[in-house]
mmCIF file of C-alpha atoms in Angstrom:
data_model
loop_
_atom_site.group_PDB
_atom_site.id
_atom_site.type_symbol
_atom_site.label_atom_id
_atom_site.label_comp_id
_atom_site.label_asym_id
_atom_site.label_seq_id
_atom_site.Cartn_x
_atom_site.Cartn_y
_atom_site.Cartn_z
ATOM 1 C CA MET A 1161 0.000 0.000 0.000
ATOM 2 C CA SER A 1162 2.984 2.318 -0.361
ATOM 3 C CA ARG A 1163 2.272 5.432 -2.395
ATOM 4 C CA ALA A 1164 4.605 7.684 -4.354
ATOM 5 C CA HIS A 1165 4.357 11.421 -3.823
ATOM 6 C CA ALA A 1166 5.183 14.172 -6.294
ATOM 7 C CA ILE A 1167 7.110 17.229 -5.117
ATOM 8 C CA LEU A 1168 4.331 19.360 -6.622
ATOM 9 C CA SER A 1169 1.622 17.039 -5.369
ATOM 10 C CA ALA A 1170 -2.070 17.611 -5.918
ATOM 11 C CA SER A 1171 -2.707 17.295 -2.178
ATOM 12 C CA GLY A 1172 -0.287 20.164 -1.499
ATOM 13 C CA ALA A 1173 -1.425 22.318 -4.421
ATOM 14 C CA LYS A 1174 -3.194 24.918 -2.307
ATOM 15 C CA ARG A 1175 0.080 25.583 -0.521
ATOM 16 C CA TRP A 1176 2.558 25.532 -3.410
ATOM 17 C CA LEU A 1177 0.285 27.550 -5.696
ATOM 18 C CA ALA A 1178 0.305 30.295 -3.064
ATOM 19 C CA CYS A 1179 4.020 29.890 -2.271
ATOM 20 C CA PRO A 1180 5.950 27.837 -4.889
ATOM 21 C CA PRO A 1181 9.256 27.640 -2.903
ATOM 22 C CA SER A 1182 7.419 25.830 -0.086
ATOM 23 C CA ALA A 1183 7.530 22.630 -2.160
ATOM 24 C CA ARG A 1184 11.341 22.505 -1.914
ATOM 25 C CA LEU A 1185 11.399 23.689 1.670
ATOM 26 C CA GLU A 1186 9.215 20.752 2.689
ATOM 27 C CA GLU A 1187 11.817 18.298 1.376
ATOM 28 C CA GLN A 1188 14.072 19.259 4.298
ATOM 29 C CA PHE A 1189 11.604 17.903 6.847
ATOM 30 C CA GLU A 1190 10.758 14.254 7.418
ATOM 31 C CA ASP A 1191 7.081 13.368 7.519
ATOM 32 C CA GLN A 1192 6.535 12.185 11.093
ATOM 33 C CA GLY A 1193 3.070 10.819 10.416
ATOM 34 C CA SER A 1194 0.296 10.607 13.004
ATOM 35 C CA ALA A 1195 -2.380 8.305 14.354
ATOM 36 C CA TYR A 1196 -4.917 10.195 12.233
ATOM 37 C CA ALA A 1197 -2.847 9.594 9.105
ATOM 38 C CA GLU A 1198 -2.596 5.888 9.950
ATOM 39 C CA GLU A 1199 -6.385 5.734 10.316
ATOM 40 C CA GLY A 1200 -6.863 7.438 6.960
ATOM 41 C CA THR A 1201 -4.380 5.124 5.253
ATOM 42 C CA LEU A 1202 -6.134 2.064 6.646
ATOM 43 C CA ALA A 1203 -9.584 3.348 5.636
ATOM 44 C CA HIS A 1204 -8.397 4.015 2.080
ATOM 45 C CA ALA A 1205 -6.791 0.575 1.860
ATOM 46 C CA VAL A 1206 -9.978 -1.182 3.001
ATOM 47 C CA ALA A 1207 -12.094 0.918 0.631
ATOM 48 C CA GLU A 1208 -9.737 0.176 -2.261
ATOM 49 C CA ALA A 1209 -9.918 -3.569 -1.603
ATOM 50 C CA ARG A 1210 -13.714 -3.619 -1.350
ATOM 51 C CA LEU A 1211 -14.177 -1.586 -4.529
ATOM 52 C CA SER A 1212 -11.596 -3.681 -6.370
ATOM 53 C CA LEU A 1213 -13.674 -6.777 -5.676
ATOM 54 C CA LEU A 1214 -16.679 -5.022 -7.236
ATOM 55 C CA TYR A 1215 -15.141 -3.256 -10.214
ATOM 56 C CA VAL A 1216 -11.765 -4.731 -11.158
ATOM 57 C CA ASN A 1217 -11.986 -7.710 -13.514
ATOM 58 C CA ARG A 1218 -9.424 -10.186 -12.258
ATOM 59 C CA SER A 1219 -8.943 -13.895 -11.732
ATOM 60 C CA ALA A 1220 -10.475 -15.876 -8.903
ATOM 61 C CA GLN A 1221 -6.957 -16.206 -7.492
ATOM 62 C CA ALA A 1222 -6.524 -12.415 -7.430
ATOM 63 C CA ASP A 1223 -9.903 -11.988 -5.740
ATOM 64 C CA HIS A 1224 -8.907 -14.575 -3.160
ATOM 65 C CA ALA A 1225 -5.736 -12.612 -2.453
ATOM 66 C CA THR A 1226 -7.761 -9.392 -2.078
ATOM 67 C CA ASN A 1227 -10.135 -11.076 0.370
ATOM 68 C CA LYS A 1228 -7.159 -12.274 2.401
ATOM 69 C CA LEU A 1229 -5.786 -8.734 2.366
ATOM 70 C CA LEU A 1230 -9.138 -7.439 3.609
ATOM 71 C CA GLU A 1231 -9.045 -9.903 6.493
ATOM 72 C CA ARG A 1232 -5.615 -8.634 7.529
ATOM 73 C CA LEU A 1233 -6.626 -4.988 7.203
ATOM 74 C CA GLU A 1234 -9.818 -5.465 9.186
ATOM 75 C CA ALA A 1235 -7.835 -7.214 11.929
ATOM 76 C CA SER A 1236 -5.957 -3.964 12.595
ATOM 77 C CA PRO A 1237 -6.490 -2.401 16.046
ATOM 78 C CA LEU A 1238 -7.422 0.815 14.220
ATOM 79 C CA TYR A 1239 -10.319 -0.846 12.409
ATOM 80 C CA ASN A 1240 -13.636 -0.392 14.198
ATOM 81 C CA GLU A 1241 -17.374 -0.111 13.630
ATOM 82 C CA GLU A 1242 -17.173 3.599 12.834
ATOM 83 C CA MET A 1243 -14.624 2.940 10.083
ATOM 84 C CA ASP A 1244 -16.678 0.054 8.726
ATOM 85 C CA GLN A 1245 -19.796 2.218 8.488
ATOM 86 C CA ALA A 1246 -17.892 5.101 6.891
ATOM 87 C CA ILE A 1247 -16.380 2.856 4.234
ATOM 88 C CA GLN A 1248 -19.749 1.235 3.544
ATOM 89 C CA ALA A 1249 -21.293 4.674 3.003
ATOM 90 C CA TYR A 1250 -18.470 5.506 0.598
ATOM 91 C CA VAL A 1251 -18.896 2.248 -1.343
ATOM 92 C CA GLU A 1252 -22.642 2.909 -1.635
ATOM 93 C CA LEU A 1253 -21.945 6.405 -2.993
ATOM 94 C CA VAL A 1254 -19.564 4.996 -5.598
ATOM 95 C CA ASN A 1255 -22.150 2.381 -6.581
ATOM 96 C CA ARG A 1256 -24.788 5.093 -7.098
ATOM 97 C CA ARG A 1257 -22.478 7.223 -9.218
ATOM 98 C CA VAL A 1258 -21.436 4.227 -11.323
ATOM 99 C CA ASP A 1259 -25.095 3.297 -11.887
ATOM 100 C CA GLU A 1260 -25.836 6.879 -12.979
ATOM 101 C CA ALA A 1261 -22.919 6.896 -15.406
ATOM 102 C CA ARG A 1262 -23.793 3.507 -16.904
ATOM 103 C CA ALA A 1263 -27.440 4.499 -17.329
ATOM 104 C CA ASN A 1264 -26.241 7.070 -19.881
ATOM 105 C CA CYS A 1265 -23.158 5.216 -21.114
ATOM 106 C CA PRO A 1266 -23.288 1.423 -20.652
ATOM 107 C CA GLY A 1267 -19.583 1.178 -21.451
ATOM 108 C CA ALA A 1268 -18.527 3.524 -18.650
ATOM 109 C CA ILE A 1269 -15.230 2.506 -17.060
ATOM 110 C CA VAL A 1270 -14.512 2.467 -13.340
ATOM 111 C CA GLU A 1271 -10.920 2.844 -12.157
ATOM 112 C CA ILE A 1272 -9.868 2.359 -8.544
ATOM 113 C CA GLU A 1273 -6.793 4.186 -7.197
ATOM 114 C CA GLN A 1274 -6.052 5.532 -10.657
ATOM 115 C CA TRP A 1275 -2.706 7.189 -11.440
ATOM 116 C CA LEU A 1276 -3.443 10.689 -12.755
ATOM 117 C CA ASP A 1277 -0.659 12.437 -14.659
ATOM 118 C CA PHE A 1278 -0.912 16.215 -15.024
ATOM 119 C CA SER A 1279 2.796 16.776 -15.734
ATOM 120 C CA ARG A 1280 2.028 18.645 -18.973
ATOM 121 C CA PHE A 1281 0.974 21.520 -16.709
ATOM 122 C CA VAL A 1282 2.834 20.852 -13.440
ATOM 123 C CA PRO A 1283 6.471 19.638 -13.596
ATOM 124 C CA GLU A 1284 6.514 15.931 -12.706
ATOM 125 C CA GLY A 1285 2.983 16.366 -11.396
ATOM 126 C CA PHE A 1286 0.837 13.343 -10.644
ATOM 127 C CA GLY A 1287 -1.668 12.127 -8.109
ATOM 128 C CA THR A 1288 -3.983 9.223 -7.378
ATOM 129 C CA GLY A 1289 -7.725 9.385 -7.846
ATOM 130 C CA ASP A 1290 -9.576 7.194 -5.350
ATOM 131 C CA VAL A 1291 -12.271 6.481 -7.949
ATOM 132 C CA VAL A 1292 -12.444 7.641 -11.562
ATOM 133 C CA ILE A 1293 -15.610 7.004 -13.581
ATOM 134 C CA VAL A 1294 -15.089 7.518 -17.302
ATOM 135 C CA ALA A 1295 -18.089 7.865 -19.590
ATOM 136 C CA ASP A 1296 -18.627 9.508 -22.945
ATOM 137 C CA GLY A 1297 -19.090 13.208 -22.312
ATOM 138 C CA THR A 1298 -18.378 13.261 -18.567
ATOM 139 C CA ILE A 1299 -15.641 12.011 -16.298
ATOM 140 C CA GLU A 1300 -15.980 11.949 -12.510
ATOM 141 C CA VAL A 1301 -13.281 11.828 -9.859
ATOM 142 C CA ILE A 1302 -14.396 10.845 -6.351
ATOM 143 C CA ASP A 1303 -12.114 11.605 -3.413
ATOM 144 C CA LEU A 1304 -12.583 9.989 0.006
ATOM 145 C CA LYS A 1305 -11.627 12.111 3.005
ATOM 146 C CA TYR A 1306 -11.721 9.964 6.133
ATOM 147 C CA GLY A 1307 -10.891 12.733 8.617
ATOM 148 C CA LYS A 1308 -13.588 14.388 10.684
ATOM 149 C CA GLY A 1309 -11.967 17.760 11.251
ATOM 150 C CA VAL A 1310 -12.751 20.655 8.929
ATOM 151 C CA PRO A 1311 -15.190 19.987 6.052
ATOM 152 C CA VAL A 1312 -13.417 20.118 2.681
ATOM 153 C CA ASP A 1313 -14.840 22.642 0.218
ATOM 154 C CA VAL A 1314 -15.165 21.128 -3.252
ATOM 155 C CA GLU A 1315 -15.510 24.467 -5.066
ATOM 156 C CA MET A 1316 -12.241 25.685 -6.637
ATOM 157 C CA ASN A 1317 -10.378 22.970 -4.754
ATOM 158 C CA PRO A 1318 -6.951 22.775 -6.483
ATOM 159 C CA GLN A 1319 -6.272 19.190 -5.432
ATOM 160 C CA LEU A 1320 -9.470 17.934 -7.037
ATOM 161 C CA MET A 1321 -9.060 20.235 -10.030
ATOM 162 C CA LEU A 1322 -5.611 18.800 -10.731
ATOM 163 C CA TYR A 1323 -7.083 15.308 -10.431
ATOM 164 C CA GLY A 1324 -9.654 16.386 -13.019
ATOM 165 C CA VAL A 1325 -6.926 17.671 -15.333
ATOM 166 C CA GLY A 1326 -5.069 14.375 -14.973
ATOM 167 C CA ALA A 1327 -8.240 12.449 -15.767
ATOM 168 C CA ILE A 1328 -8.766 14.496 -18.936
ATOM 169 C CA GLU A 1329 -5.151 13.905 -19.936
ATOM 170 C CA GLY A 1330 -5.487 10.168 -19.425
ATOM 171 C CA TRP A 1331 -8.790 9.533 -21.156
ATOM 172 C CA SER A 1332 -9.529 12.248 -23.719
ATOM 173 C CA ASP A 1333 -7.942 10.221 -26.530
ATOM 174 C CA LEU A 1334 -10.595 7.532 -26.056
ATOM 175 C CA TYR A 1335 -13.609 9.522 -24.831
ATOM 176 C CA ASP A 1336 -15.129 12.846 -25.768
ATOM 177 C CA ILE A 1337 -14.730 14.484 -22.362
ATOM 178 C CA ARG A 1338 -16.735 17.705 -22.215
ATOM 179 C CA LYS A 1339 -17.537 17.871 -18.504
ATOM 180 C CA VAL A 1340 -15.515 16.972 -15.410
ATOM 181 C CA ARG A 1341 -17.374 16.198 -12.199
ATOM 182 C CA LEU A 1342 -15.396 16.382 -8.964
ATOM 183 C CA THR A 1343 -16.758 14.852 -5.770
ATOM 184 C CA VAL A 1344 -15.384 14.876 -2.231
ATOM 185 C CA PHE A 1345 -16.994 12.685 0.428
ATOM 186 C CA GLN A 1346 -16.349 12.869 4.166
ATOM 187 C CA PRO A 1347 -18.532 10.085 5.586
ATOM 188 C CA ARG A 1348 -17.699 10.773 9.242
ATOM 189 C CA LEU A 1349 -19.041 14.308 8.799
ATOM 190 C CA ASP A 1350 -21.866 13.192 6.511
ATOM 191 C CA ALA A 1351 -20.484 15.768 4.080
ATOM 192 C CA LEU A 1352 -20.773 15.335 0.338
ATOM 193 C CA GLY A 1353 -19.823 17.940 -2.240
ATOM 194 C CA THR A 1354 -19.897 17.740 -6.033
ATOM 195 C CA ILE A 1355 -19.042 20.358 -8.619
ATOM 196 C CA GLU A 1356 -18.932 20.153 -12.399
ATOM 197 C CA TYR A 1357 -16.539 22.048 -14.653
ATOM 198 C CA ASP A 1358 -16.299 22.461 -18.393
ATOM 199 C CA ALA A 1359 -13.293 20.374 -19.470
ATOM 200 C CA ASP A 1360 -11.850 23.125 -21.693
ATOM 201 C CA TRP A 1361 -12.132 25.653 -18.854
ATOM 202 C CA LEU A 1362 -10.378 23.283 -16.466
ATOM 203 C CA LEU A 1363 -7.470 22.825 -18.885
ATOM 204 C CA ARG A 1364 -7.171 26.593 -19.286
ATOM 205 C CA TRP A 1365 -7.082 26.920 -15.502
#
């Protein structure tokens, strides 16, 4: 479950857009982590495994391995009923959005933990979309926020906007992407936000 991080990461975009040198300054400090970060990492890993079983076409052997991974993850001391309910709410949201997309485009594709490359605009820039739903005309990126601190505003959110740019870059050769829908879900706050941008406008941004 290790994840690469770009220097100009999408998650840090709000900071480095306001102060570009901060990206290099941060390299001098080791990430100490926290119990909250460990919780979030575990929640994302469980969610990824559950959604992979639903949407990733793999062999029975691969599914067996994913189920075994789920057992190990759910045996963690950090895993509890609150986390289980939050992840279930997230999975149900993804299911609804996939159903909506496939009602209009039966061939809609669902990608889990999708690498999103926006390096044409941001040097070496990339990120990971928790869920990317690709349909003709519209692409949606769904971002799970497990924390229960401050609600995340979806409007003009540079992290999500860069994810949207990366999604356009990755799929526009195969699909006519005119709209980009960005969704952030914080199940522990019961907070859901969705905004839609014109794809051309987002690329100009």
